[in-house]
PDB file of C-alpha atoms in Angstrom:
ATOM      1  CA  MET A  16      -0.012  -0.080  -0.081  1.00 44.00           C
ATOM      2  CA  THR A  17       1.311   3.416  -1.168  1.00 49.00           C
ATOM      3  CA  ALA A  18       1.694   6.465   1.464  1.00 46.00           C
ATOM      4  CA  SER A  19      -1.081   8.122  -0.079  1.00 47.00           C
ATOM      5  CA  GLN A  20      -3.503   4.987   0.257  1.00 48.00           C
ATOM      6  CA  ASN A  21      -2.315   4.873   3.723  1.00 50.00           C
ATOM      7  CA  ARG A  22      -3.385   8.634   4.208  1.00 50.00           C
ATOM      8  CA  ALA A  23      -6.795   7.819   2.392  1.00 47.00           C
ATOM      9  CA  SER A  24      -7.592   4.937   4.460  1.00 49.00           C
ATOM     10  CA  ALA A  25      -7.017   6.732   7.741  1.00 53.00           C
ATOM     11  CA  ALA A  26      -9.037   9.617   6.439  1.00 63.00           C
ATOM     12  CA  PRO A  27     -11.744  10.843   8.834  1.00 81.00           C
ATOM     13  CA  LEU A  28     -15.170  10.554   7.804  1.00 82.00           C
ATOM     14  CA  ALA A  29     -15.426  14.500   7.466  1.00 82.00           C
ATOM     15  CA  VAL A  30     -12.803  14.395   4.627  1.00 84.00           C
ATOM     16  CA  TRP A  31     -14.987  11.882   2.752  1.00 85.00           C
ATOM     17  CA  VAL A  32     -18.145  13.742   3.434  1.00 86.00           C
ATOM     18  CA  ALA A  33     -16.574  16.917   2.035  1.00 84.00           C
ATOM     19  CA  ALA A  34     -15.265  15.146  -0.934  1.00 84.00           C
ATOM     20  CA  ALA A  35     -18.927  14.007  -1.698  1.00 86.00           C
ATOM     21  CA  ARG A  36     -19.781  17.861  -1.633  1.00 86.00           C
ATOM     22  CA  PRO A  37     -22.935  17.657   0.137  1.00 87.00           C
ATOM     23  CA  ARG A  38     -23.951  21.031  -0.635  1.00 84.00           C
ATOM     24  CA  THR A  39     -24.814  19.861  -4.159  1.00 85.00           C
ATOM     25  CA  LEU A  40     -27.161  16.998  -3.040  1.00 89.00           C
ATOM     26  CA  SER A  41     -30.361  19.171  -3.437  1.00 91.00           C
ATOM     27  CA  MET A  42     -29.753  19.277  -6.939  1.00 91.00           C
ATOM     28  CA  ALA A  43     -30.224  15.632  -7.003  1.00 92.00           C
ATOM     29  CA  LEU A  44     -33.091  15.643  -4.672  1.00 94.00           C
ATOM     30  CA  ALA A  45     -35.025  18.924  -5.779  1.00 95.00           C
ATOM     31  CA  PRO A  46     -36.276  17.407  -9.255  1.00 95.00           C
ATOM     32  CA  VAL A  47     -37.072  14.281  -7.405  1.00 95.00           C
ATOM     33  CA  PHE A  48     -39.491  16.028  -4.945  1.00 95.00           C
ATOM     34  CA  ALA A  49     -40.967  18.210  -7.743  1.00 95.00           C
ATOM     35  CA  GLY A  50     -41.743  15.228 -10.116  1.00 94.00           C
ATOM     36  CA  ALA A  51     -43.647  13.299  -7.319  1.00 94.00           C
ATOM     37  CA  CYS A  52     -45.665  16.264  -5.927  1.00 94.00           C
ATOM     38  CA  LEU A  53     -46.887  17.071  -9.527  1.00 93.00           C
ATOM     39  CA  ALA A  54     -47.494  13.499 -10.086  1.00 92.00           C
ATOM     40  CA  HIS A  55     -49.551  13.654  -7.352  1.00 91.00           C
ATOM     41  CA  ASN A  56     -51.306  16.747  -8.845  1.00 87.00           C
ATOM     42  CA  PHE A  57     -51.724  15.746 -12.348  1.00 85.00           C
ATOM     43  CA  ALA A  58     -52.279  12.118 -12.224  1.00 83.00           C
ATOM     44  CA  GLY A  59     -53.571  11.691  -8.785  1.00 83.00           C
ATOM     45  CA  ARG A  60     -51.333   9.174  -7.516  1.00 83.00           C
ATOM     46  CA  VAL A  61     -47.998   8.680  -6.232  1.00 86.00           C
ATOM     47  CA  ASP A  62     -46.024   5.491  -5.763  1.00 89.00           C
ATOM     48  CA  LEU A  63     -44.090   6.280  -2.621  1.00 90.00           C
ATOM     49  CA  PRO A  64     -41.447   3.420  -2.654  1.00 93.00           C
ATOM     50  CA  ALA A  65     -40.255   4.166  -5.970  1.00 93.00           C
ATOM     51  CA  VAL A  66     -40.038   7.808  -5.253  1.00 93.00           C
ATOM     52  CA  LEU A  67     -38.016   6.972  -2.193  1.00 95.00           C
ATOM     53  CA  VAL A  68     -35.798   4.665  -4.229  1.00 95.00           C
ATOM     54  CA  ALA A  69     -35.444   7.103  -7.059  1.00 94.00           C
ATOM     55  CA  ALA A  70     -34.255   9.756  -4.499  1.00 95.00           C
ATOM     56  CA  LEU A  71     -31.562   7.526  -3.084  1.00 95.00           C
ATOM     57  CA  SER A  72     -30.376   6.442  -6.427  1.00 94.00           C
ATOM     58  CA  ALA A  73     -30.109  10.059  -7.859  1.00 93.00           C
ATOM     59  CA  VAL A  74     -28.091  11.029  -4.663  1.00 94.00           C
ATOM     60  CA  CYS A  75     -25.903   8.004  -5.220  1.00 93.00           C
ATOM     61  CA  ILE A  76     -25.496   9.231  -8.461  1.00 91.00           C
ATOM     62  CA  GLN A  77     -24.496  12.895  -7.573  1.00 92.00           C
ATOM     63  CA  VAL A  78     -22.150  11.526  -5.125  1.00 92.00           C
ATOM     64  CA  ALA A  79     -20.290   9.131  -7.491  1.00 90.00           C
ATOM     65  CA  THR A  80     -20.153  12.084 -10.105  1.00 89.00           C
ATOM     66  CA  ASN A  81     -18.576  14.405  -7.404  1.00 89.00           C
ATOM     67  CA  LEU A  82     -16.096  11.843  -6.418  1.00 89.00           C
ATOM     68  CA  PHE A  83     -15.101  10.920  -9.845  1.00 85.00           C
ATOM     69  CA  ASN A  84     -14.518  14.550 -10.847  1.00 85.00           C
ATOM     70  CA  ASP A  85     -12.288  15.153  -7.857  1.00 84.00           C
ATOM     71  CA  ALA A  86     -10.199  12.254  -8.890  1.00 84.00           C
ATOM     72  CA  ARG A  87     -10.016  12.929 -12.312  1.00 82.00           C
ATOM     73  CA  ASP A  88      -9.530  16.660 -12.209  1.00 75.00           C
ATOM     74  CA  PHE A  89      -6.466  15.921 -10.304  1.00 77.00           C
ATOM     75  CA  GLU A  90      -5.122  13.360 -12.441  1.00 75.00           C
ATOM     76  CA  ARG A  91      -5.556  15.619 -15.506  1.00 73.00           C
ATOM     77  CA  GLY A  92      -4.084  18.555 -13.712  1.00 65.00           C
ATOM     78  CA  GLY A  93      -6.863  20.812 -13.446  1.00 57.00           C
ATOM     79  CA  ASP A  94      -6.739  21.295  -9.628  1.00 56.00           C
ATOM     80  CA  GLY A  95      -3.562  23.367  -9.074  1.00 54.00           C
ATOM     81  CA  PRO A  96      -2.581  26.014  -6.619  1.00 52.00           C
ATOM     82  CA  ASP A  97      -4.523  28.391  -8.604  1.00 54.00           C
ATOM     83  CA  ARG A  98      -7.563  27.068  -8.022  1.00 54.00           C
ATOM     84  CA  LEU A  99     -10.340  29.523  -6.854  1.00 56.00           C
ATOM     85  CA  GLY A 100     -13.079  26.851  -5.171  1.00 59.00           C
ATOM     86  CA  PRO A 101     -13.000  24.842  -2.208  1.00 65.00           C
ATOM     87  CA  GLN A 102     -10.499  22.673  -1.428  1.00 68.00           C
ATOM     88  CA  ARG A 103     -10.481  18.940  -3.214  1.00 76.00           C
ATOM     89  CA  ALA A 104      -9.355  15.694  -1.398  1.00 78.00           C
ATOM     90  CA  ALA A 105      -7.383  14.354  -3.990  1.00 79.00           C
ATOM     91  CA  ALA A 106      -5.320  17.813  -5.096  1.00 77.00           C
ATOM     92  CA  SER A 107      -4.769  18.539  -1.434  1.00 76.00           C
ATOM     93  CA  GLY A 108      -3.342  14.973  -0.436  1.00 78.00           C
ATOM     94  CA  LEU A 109      -6.141  14.238   1.868  1.00 79.00           C
ATOM     95  CA  LEU A 110      -7.520  11.111  -0.048  1.00 83.00           C
ATOM     96  CA  ALA A 111      -5.768   8.875  -2.809  1.00 86.00           C
ATOM     97  CA  PRO A 112      -7.165   9.224  -6.413  1.00 86.00           C
ATOM     98  CA  ALA A 113      -7.434   5.610  -6.738  1.00 88.00           C
ATOM     99  CA  GLU A 114      -9.407   5.422  -3.321  1.00 90.00           C
ATOM    100  CA  ILE A 115     -11.733   8.105  -4.448  1.00 88.00           C
ATOM    101  CA  LYS A 116     -12.333   6.535  -7.886  1.00 88.00           C
ATOM    102  CA  ASN A 117     -13.456   3.218  -6.065  1.00 90.00           C
ATOM    103  CA  ALA A 118     -15.638   4.731  -3.824  1.00 91.00           C
ATOM    104  CA  ALA A 119     -17.417   6.652  -6.811  1.00 90.00           C
ATOM    105  CA  PHE A 120     -17.662   3.505  -8.703  1.00 91.00           C
ATOM    106  CA  GLY A 121     -19.106   1.946  -5.193  1.00 93.00           C
ATOM    107  CA  PHE A 122     -22.021   4.650  -5.489  1.00 93.00           C
ATOM    108  CA  PHE A 123     -22.697   4.209  -9.142  1.00 90.00           C
ATOM    109  CA  ALA A 124     -23.054   0.403  -8.222  1.00 94.00           C
ATOM    110  CA  LEU A 125     -25.674   1.556  -5.556  1.00 94.00           C
ATOM    111  CA  ALA A 126     -27.467   3.633  -7.859  1.00 93.00           C
ATOM    112  CA  ALA A 127     -27.524   0.700 -10.203  1.00 93.00           C
ATOM    113  CA  LEU A 128     -28.840  -1.733  -7.331  1.00 94.00           C
ATOM    114  CA  GLY A 129     -31.743   0.714  -6.824  1.00 93.00           C
ATOM    115  CA  GLY A 130     -32.244   1.068 -10.369  1.00 92.00           C
ATOM    116  CA  LEU A 131     -33.023  -2.629 -10.605  1.00 95.00           C
ATOM    117  CA  TYR A 132     -36.277  -1.959  -8.315  1.00 95.00           C
ATOM    118  CA  LEU A 133     -37.099   1.075 -10.486  1.00 95.00           C
ATOM    119  CA  VAL A 134     -36.723  -0.477 -13.759  1.00 95.00           C
ATOM    120  CA  ALA A 135     -39.320  -3.261 -12.229  1.00 94.00           C
ATOM    121  CA  VAL A 136     -41.612  -0.459 -11.455  1.00 93.00           C
ATOM    122  CA  GLY A 137     -41.048   1.549 -14.557  1.00 92.00           C
ATOM    123  CA  GLY A 138     -40.328  -0.600 -17.366  1.00 93.00           C
ATOM    124  CA  TRP A 139     -37.887   0.127 -20.245  1.00 93.00           C
ATOM    125  CA  PRO A 140     -38.013   3.994 -20.140  1.00 92.00           C
ATOM    126  CA  ILE A 141     -36.405   3.826 -16.579  1.00 93.00           C
ATOM    127  CA  LEU A 142     -33.527   1.300 -17.826  1.00 94.00           C
ATOM    128  CA  VAL A 143     -32.528   3.890 -20.335  1.00 94.00           C
ATOM    129  CA  LEU A 144     -32.865   6.706 -18.402  1.00 92.00           C
ATOM    130  CA  GLY A 145     -30.631   4.889 -15.717  1.00 91.00           C
ATOM    131  CA  LEU A 146     -28.221   3.674 -17.773  1.00 92.00           C
ATOM    132  CA  LEU A 147     -27.592   7.006 -19.608  1.00 91.00           C
ATOM    133  CA  SER A 148     -27.429   8.619 -16.265  1.00 89.00           C
ATOM    134  CA  ILE A 149     -24.616   6.504 -14.929  1.00 87.00           C
ATOM    135  CA  LEU A 150     -22.742   6.854 -17.977  1.00 88.00           C
ATOM    136  CA  SER A 151     -22.894  10.536 -18.218  1.00 86.00           C
ATOM    137  CA  GLY A 152     -22.004  10.776 -14.656  1.00 83.00           C
ATOM    138  CA  TYR A 153     -18.938   8.518 -15.389  1.00 83.00           C
ATOM    139  CA  GLY A 154     -18.629  10.736 -18.574  1.00 85.00           C
ATOM    140  CA  TYR A 155     -18.686  13.802 -17.072  1.00 82.00           C
ATOM    141  CA  SER A 156     -14.972  13.779 -15.875  1.00 79.00           C
ATOM    142  CA  GLY A 157     -13.881  10.473 -17.601  1.00 76.00           C
ATOM    143  CA  GLY A 158     -13.325   9.063 -20.825  1.00 73.00           C
ATOM    144  CA  PRO A 159     -11.225  10.434 -23.626  1.00 77.00           C
ATOM    145  CA  ALA A 160     -13.587  13.474 -24.259  1.00 80.00           C
ATOM    146  CA  PRO A 161     -15.054  14.421 -20.703  1.00 85.00           C
ATOM    147  CA  ILE A 162     -18.214  16.538 -20.666  1.00 88.00           C
ATOM    148  CA  SER A 163     -16.837  18.931 -17.798  1.00 83.00           C
ATOM    149  CA  HIS A 164     -14.099  19.879 -20.418  1.00 86.00           C
ATOM    150  CA  SER A 165     -16.104  21.010 -23.256  1.00 91.00           C
ATOM    151  CA  PRO A 166     -19.397  23.735 -23.524  1.00 92.00           C
ATOM    152  CA  PHE A 167     -21.887  20.982 -23.163  1.00 93.00           C
ATOM    153  CA  GLY A 168     -21.940  20.716 -19.421  1.00 91.00           C
ATOM    154  CA  GLU A 169     -24.587  23.133 -18.779  1.00 94.00           C
ATOM    155  CA  LEU A 170     -26.844  20.996 -21.643  1.00 94.00           C
ATOM    156  CA  PHE A 171     -25.956  17.603 -19.740  1.00 91.00           C
ATOM    157  CA  VAL A 172     -27.200  19.325 -16.481  1.00 93.00           C
ATOM    158  CA  ILE A 173     -30.499  20.358 -18.115  1.00 95.00           C
ATOM    159  CA  LEU A 174     -30.938  16.882 -19.596  1.00 93.00           C
ATOM    160  CA  PHE A 175     -30.260  14.812 -16.626  1.00 90.00           C
ATOM    161  CA  PHE A 176     -30.533  17.114 -13.365  1.00 89.00           C
ATOM    162  CA  GLY A 177     -33.908  18.460 -15.013  1.00 93.00           C
ATOM    163  CA  LEU A 178     -35.695  16.767 -17.750  1.00 94.00           C
ATOM    164  CA  GLY A 179     -34.539  13.399 -16.684  1.00 93.00           C
ATOM    165  CA  ALA A 180     -35.034  13.658 -13.188  1.00 94.00           C
ATOM    166  CA  VAL A 181     -38.177  15.177 -12.959  1.00 95.00           C
ATOM    167  CA  GLY A 182     -39.777  13.120 -15.713  1.00 94.00           C
ATOM    168  CA  GLY A 183     -38.422  10.002 -14.511  1.00 94.00           C
ATOM    169  CA  THR A 184     -39.719  10.596 -11.124  1.00 94.00           C
ATOM    170  CA  PHE A 185     -43.075  11.386 -12.473  1.00 94.00           C
ATOM    171  CA  TRP A 186     -43.368   8.296 -14.622  1.00 93.00           C
ATOM    172  CA  LEU A 187     -42.148   6.239 -11.648  1.00 92.00           C
ATOM    173  CA  ALA A 188     -44.826   7.796  -9.300  1.00 89.00           C
ATOM    174  CA  ALA A 189     -47.746   8.215 -11.568  1.00 86.00           C
ATOM    175  CA  HIS A 190     -47.010   5.473 -14.532  1.00 85.00           C
ATOM    176  CA  ASP A 191     -47.950   8.545 -16.588  1.00 85.00           C
ATOM    177  CA  PHE A 192     -46.630  11.435 -18.815  1.00 88.00           C
ATOM    178  CA  GLY A 193     -47.546  14.753 -19.921  1.00 89.00           C
ATOM    179  CA  ALA A 194     -46.420  18.651 -20.360  1.00 92.00           C
ATOM    180  CA  ALA A 195     -46.205  19.373 -16.624  1.00 93.00           C
ATOM    181  CA  PRO A 196     -42.946  17.236 -16.051  1.00 94.00           C
ATOM    182  CA  VAL A 197     -41.277  18.517 -19.285  1.00 95.00           C
ATOM    183  CA  LEU A 198     -41.885  22.199 -18.166  1.00 96.00           C
ATOM    184  CA  ALA A 199     -41.076  21.777 -14.593  1.00 96.00           C
ATOM    185  CA  GLY A 200     -37.850  19.695 -15.880  1.00 96.00           C
ATOM    186  CA  LEU A 201     -36.777  22.489 -18.013  1.00 97.00           C
ATOM    187  CA  ALA A 202     -37.283  24.810 -15.164  1.00 97.00           C
ATOM    188  CA  LEU A 203     -35.252  22.951 -12.557  1.00 97.00           C
ATOM    189  CA  GLY A 204     -32.614  21.996 -15.201  1.00 96.00           C
ATOM    190  CA  LEU A 205     -31.944  25.730 -15.815  1.00 97.00           C
ATOM    191  CA  PHE A 206     -31.161  26.473 -12.284  1.00 97.00           C
ATOM    192  CA  ALA A 207     -28.973  23.523 -12.132  1.00 95.00           C
ATOM    193  CA  ALA A 208     -27.171  24.658 -15.102  1.00 96.00           C
ATOM    194  CA  GLY A 209     -27.029  28.016 -13.391  1.00 96.00           C
ATOM    195  CA  VAL A 210     -25.001  26.536 -10.500  1.00 94.00           C
ATOM    196  CA  LEU A 211     -22.455  25.012 -13.182  1.00 93.00           C
ATOM    197  CA  MET A 212     -22.291  28.471 -15.120  1.00 95.00           C
ATOM    198  CA  VAL A 213     -21.064  30.316 -11.832  1.00 94.00           C
ATOM    199  CA  ASN A 214     -18.501  27.372 -11.283  1.00 90.00           C
ATOM    200  CA  ASN A 215     -17.139  27.715 -14.646  1.00 91.00           C
ATOM    201  CA  TYR A 216     -17.360  31.409 -14.514  1.00 92.00           C
ATOM    202  CA  ARG A 217     -15.448  31.420 -11.354  1.00 90.00           C
ATOM    203  CA  ASP A 218     -12.768  29.008 -12.855  1.00 86.00           C
ATOM    204  CA  ALA A 219     -12.687  30.239 -16.476  1.00 87.00           C
ATOM    205  CA  ALA A 220      -9.129  31.862 -16.090  1.00 86.00           C
ATOM    206  CA  ALA A 221      -7.475  28.498 -14.647  1.00 83.00           C
ATOM    207  CA  ASP A 222      -9.588  25.989 -16.855  1.00 83.00           C
ATOM    208  CA  ALA A 223      -8.502  27.922 -20.059  1.00 87.00           C
ATOM    209  CA  ARG A 224      -4.624  27.426 -18.886  1.00 83.00           C
ATOM    210  CA  ALA A 225      -5.602  23.513 -18.439  1.00 78.00           C
ATOM    211  CA  GLY A 226      -7.092  23.307 -21.968  1.00 83.00           C
ATOM    212  CA  ARG A 227     -10.524  23.264 -21.224  1.00 87.00           C
ATOM    213  CA  ARG A 228     -13.341  25.007 -23.385  1.00 91.00           C
ATOM    214  CA  THR A 229     -16.186  25.398 -20.990  1.00 93.00           C
ATOM    215  CA  LEU A 230     -19.053  27.402 -21.876  1.00 94.00           C
ATOM    216  CA  ALA A 231     -18.006  30.067 -19.769  1.00 93.00           C
ATOM    217  CA  ILE A 232     -14.653  30.213 -21.814  1.00 94.00           C
ATOM    218  CA  VAL A 233     -16.389  29.756 -25.266  1.00 94.00           C
ATOM    219  CA  ALA A 234     -18.981  32.551 -24.670  1.00 93.00           C
ATOM    220  CA  GLY A 235     -16.740  35.089 -22.915  1.00 92.00           C
ATOM    221  CA  PRO A 236     -17.399  36.773 -19.561  1.00 92.00           C
ATOM    222  CA  ARG A 237     -20.212  39.392 -20.683  1.00 94.00           C
ATOM    223  CA  ALA A 238     -22.377  36.448 -22.554  1.00 96.00           C
ATOM    224  CA  ALA A 239     -21.550  34.038 -19.426  1.00 95.00           C
ATOM    225  CA  ARG A 240     -22.984  36.427 -16.882  1.00 96.00           C
ATOM    226  CA  ALA A 241     -26.167  36.871 -19.430  1.00 97.00           C
ATOM    227  CA  LEU A 242     -26.455  33.253 -19.741  1.00 97.00           C
ATOM    228  CA  PHE A 243     -26.598  32.905 -16.275  1.00 97.00           C
ATOM    229  CA  ALA A 244     -29.311  35.496 -15.896  1.00 97.00           C
ATOM    230  CA  ALA A 245     -31.315  33.672 -18.444  1.00 97.00           C
ATOM    231  CA  MET A 246     -31.147  30.615 -16.390  1.00 97.00           C
ATOM    232  CA  MET A 247     -32.193  32.277 -13.343  1.00 97.00           C
ATOM    233  CA  VAL A 248     -35.267  34.105 -14.831  1.00 97.00           C
ATOM    234  CA  ALA A 249     -36.432  31.566 -17.874  1.00 97.00           C
ATOM    235  CA  PRO A 250     -37.732  29.098 -15.054  1.00 97.00           C
ATOM    236  CA  PHE A 251     -40.467  31.497 -13.709  1.00 97.00           C
ATOM    237  CA  PHE A 252     -41.633  31.986 -17.413  1.00 96.00           C
ATOM    238  CA  LEU A 253     -41.886  28.338 -17.580  1.00 96.00           C
ATOM    239  CA  LEU A 254     -43.972  28.535 -14.281  1.00 96.00           C
ATOM    240  CA  PHE A 255     -46.749  30.686 -16.194  1.00 95.00           C
ATOM    241  CA  PHE A 256     -47.252  27.808 -18.499  1.00 95.00           C
ATOM    242  CA  LEU A 257     -47.327  25.013 -15.404  1.00 93.00           C
ATOM    243  CA  ILE A 258     -50.026  27.601 -13.844  1.00 93.00           C
ATOM    244  CA  VAL A 259     -51.979  27.341 -17.021  1.00 93.00           C
ATOM    245  CA  LEU A 260     -52.003  23.484 -16.747  1.00 91.00           C
ATOM    246  CA  ALA A 261     -53.317  23.553 -13.308  1.00 86.00           C
ATOM    247  CA  PRO A 262     -55.314  26.746 -12.580  1.00 84.00           C
ATOM    248  CA  HIS A 263     -56.908  25.060  -9.622  1.00 84.00           C
ATOM    249  CA  ARG A 264     -53.555  24.696  -7.935  1.00 86.00           C
ATOM    250  CA  ALA A 265     -51.508  27.140  -6.103  1.00 92.00           C
ATOM    251  CA  LEU A 266     -48.386  26.581  -8.311  1.00 93.00           C
ATOM    252  CA  TRP A 267     -47.685  30.350  -8.308  1.00 94.00           C
ATOM    253  CA  LEU A 268     -46.167  29.939  -4.812  1.00 96.00           C
ATOM    254  CA  ALA A 269     -42.612  28.823  -6.778  1.00 96.00           C
ATOM    255  CA  LEU A 270     -42.554  32.866  -7.666  1.00 96.00           C
ATOM    256  CA  GLY A 271     -41.671  33.145  -3.874  1.00 97.00           C
ATOM    257  CA  ALA A 272     -37.865  32.191  -5.034  1.00 97.00           C
ATOM    258  CA  LEU A 273     -37.768  34.889  -7.555  1.00 97.00           C
ATOM    259  CA  PRO A 274     -36.309  37.508  -5.300  1.00 97.00           C
ATOM    260  CA  LEU A 275     -33.644  35.229  -4.267  1.00 96.00           C
ATOM    261  CA  ALA A 276     -33.048  34.691  -8.069  1.00 97.00           C
ATOM    262  CA  LEU A 277     -32.609  38.049  -8.829  1.00 97.00           C
ATOM    263  CA  ALA A 278     -30.371  38.512  -6.103  1.00 96.00           C
ATOM    264  CA  GLN A 279     -27.907  36.070  -7.456  1.00 96.00           C
ATOM    265  CA  ILE A 280     -28.030  37.693 -10.737  1.00 96.00           C
ATOM    266  CA  ARG A 281     -26.934  41.162  -9.139  1.00 96.00           C
ATOM    267  CA  ARG A 282     -24.019  39.357  -7.360  1.00 94.00           C
ATOM    268  CA  LEU A 283     -22.665  37.793 -10.436  1.00 94.00           C
ATOM    269  CA  TYR A 284     -22.477  41.031 -12.145  1.00 93.00           C
ATOM    270  CA  ALA A 285     -21.014  42.827  -9.175  1.00 92.00           C
ATOM    271  CA  GLU A 286     -18.302  40.086  -8.088  1.00 87.00           C
ATOM    272  CA  PRO A 287     -15.250  39.657 -10.049  1.00 84.00           C
ATOM    273  CA  PRO A 288     -14.356  35.939 -10.778  1.00 78.00           C
ATOM    274  CA  GLY A 289     -12.551  34.697  -7.701  1.00 79.00           C
ATOM    275  CA  PRO A 290     -13.365  33.055  -4.416  1.00 80.00           C
ATOM    276  CA  GLY A 291     -16.199  35.067  -3.808  1.00 81.00           C
ATOM    277  CA  LEU A 292     -18.045  33.459  -6.044  1.00 88.00           C
ATOM    278  CA  ASN A 293     -18.157  30.451  -3.838  1.00 86.00           C
ATOM    279  CA  ALA A 294     -20.666  31.508  -1.632  1.00 88.00           C
ATOM    280  CA  LEU A 295     -23.073  32.464  -4.966  1.00 91.00           C
ATOM    281  CA  LEU A 296     -22.761  29.002  -6.333  1.00 88.00           C
ATOM    282  CA  ALA A 297     -24.241  27.802  -2.882  1.00 89.00           C
ATOM    283  CA  ARG A 298     -27.257  30.027  -3.235  1.00 93.00           C
ATOM    284  CA  THR A 299     -27.523  29.257  -6.616  1.00 94.00           C
ATOM    285  CA  ALA A 300     -28.404  25.982  -5.673  1.00 93.00           C
ATOM    286  CA  GLN A 301     -30.589  27.106  -2.621  1.00 94.00           C
ATOM    287  CA  VAL A 302     -32.700  28.943  -5.507  1.00 96.00           C
ATOM    288  CA  GLN A 303     -33.326  25.588  -7.311  1.00 96.00           C
ATOM    289  CA  ALA A 304     -34.238  24.058  -4.001  1.00 96.00           C
ATOM    290  CA  LEU A 305     -36.658  26.879  -2.968  1.00 97.00           C
ATOM    291  CA  TYR A 306     -38.472  26.924  -6.123  1.00 97.00           C
ATOM    292  CA  ALA A 307     -38.967  22.961  -6.090  1.00 97.00           C
ATOM    293  CA  LEU A 308     -40.112  23.253  -2.703  1.00 96.00           C
ATOM    294  CA  LEU A 309     -42.516  25.940  -3.271  1.00 97.00           C
ATOM    295  CA  LEU A 310     -43.598  24.519  -6.575  1.00 96.00           C
ATOM    296  CA  GLY A 311     -44.320  21.048  -4.776  1.00 94.00           C
ATOM    297  CA  ILE A 312     -46.327  22.590  -2.004  1.00 94.00           C
ATOM    298  CA  GLY A 313     -48.027  24.358  -4.435  1.00 94.00           C
ATOM    299  CA  ALA A 314     -48.792  21.362  -6.287  1.00 91.00           C
ATOM    300  CA  LEU A 315     -50.421  19.610  -3.006  1.00 89.00           C
ATOM    301  CA  VAL A 316     -52.585  22.436  -1.545  1.00 84.00           C
TER     302      VAL A 316
END
C-alpha cells in the first residue's frame, strides 16, 4: 500500500463527506421532490416506495459524479494551486485518487442496485434513463472527451438534473407522463445549469490554462453573465405555463423564489471571478431547492 493510500484509508469521515460535496445534493433531490408532487397533482397518484428509491439512486449518482470529478480533475492537472473553489480531496493529498475512484464506482453500483427495483416499476424507459444517467455521470469527468471540459456541461445538467430527473420521477410515481414534467424539468434543469455556470465562470482563467473549453470560456465573461441571468429568470416564465395547466392549484407559490434568483444575478454582475463566487454557487443551488419546494407545496394544496 502506498503512502497516499495509507492517508486515504486513515482519512476521517469528514474528509469523505466533504469530497462528496453535500451542498450539491439538493440538485439531486429537488427534481425528485417536484416530480413526485406534480405526479400527485396531475395524475392523482404517487408510488411512494419508487419515489424514495429514485431519490436515493439520484443522490448516489450525484455523489459518484462528484467523487470521480475530484479524482480525475487532479489526475488531469486541473486542480492546481491557482484553484479558486473549495479544497479538493485528491489535490490536497487528503485522499488518494484511486481510493476516491473506487468509492465513486461503489456509489454508481448502489445507484444501479436501486435501479433494478425502479426498472421493475417503470419498465424500459427507466432502464434507458438509468443507464444513460450512470454513463453520463462517469463521462462528465472520465473518458477521452470529458463533458466537464467541453461547452456542453450545462446542456448535460439540463437533460439529467432537470428533464430526466423530474420526468423519470413523474413516470415512476404516476406511471404516466405529460407536459407538466417537461416544463418543470426544464425549469429545475436551468437552475442546475446556473450552478454549473457560476462554477465555470469562477474558474474560467484556470480552466483555459488547463485546456478546457467550458461554455463560460467559449462565450466569454459578458455572455456568460447574460446566460446565467437567463437561466435564473426563464424558470419563472415556464412557471406561467405550469399554472395554466393547473389553475386550480397554488403553483404560483414558486414565484417566492424569484427575489432570491434576482439577487444572485445582481451578485454575479457585481462580483469579479474569484473565491467570492463560492457563496454565490451555493445560493444558486438554494434557489433551485426553494423553487422546487414551493412548486411541490403548490401542487399539493
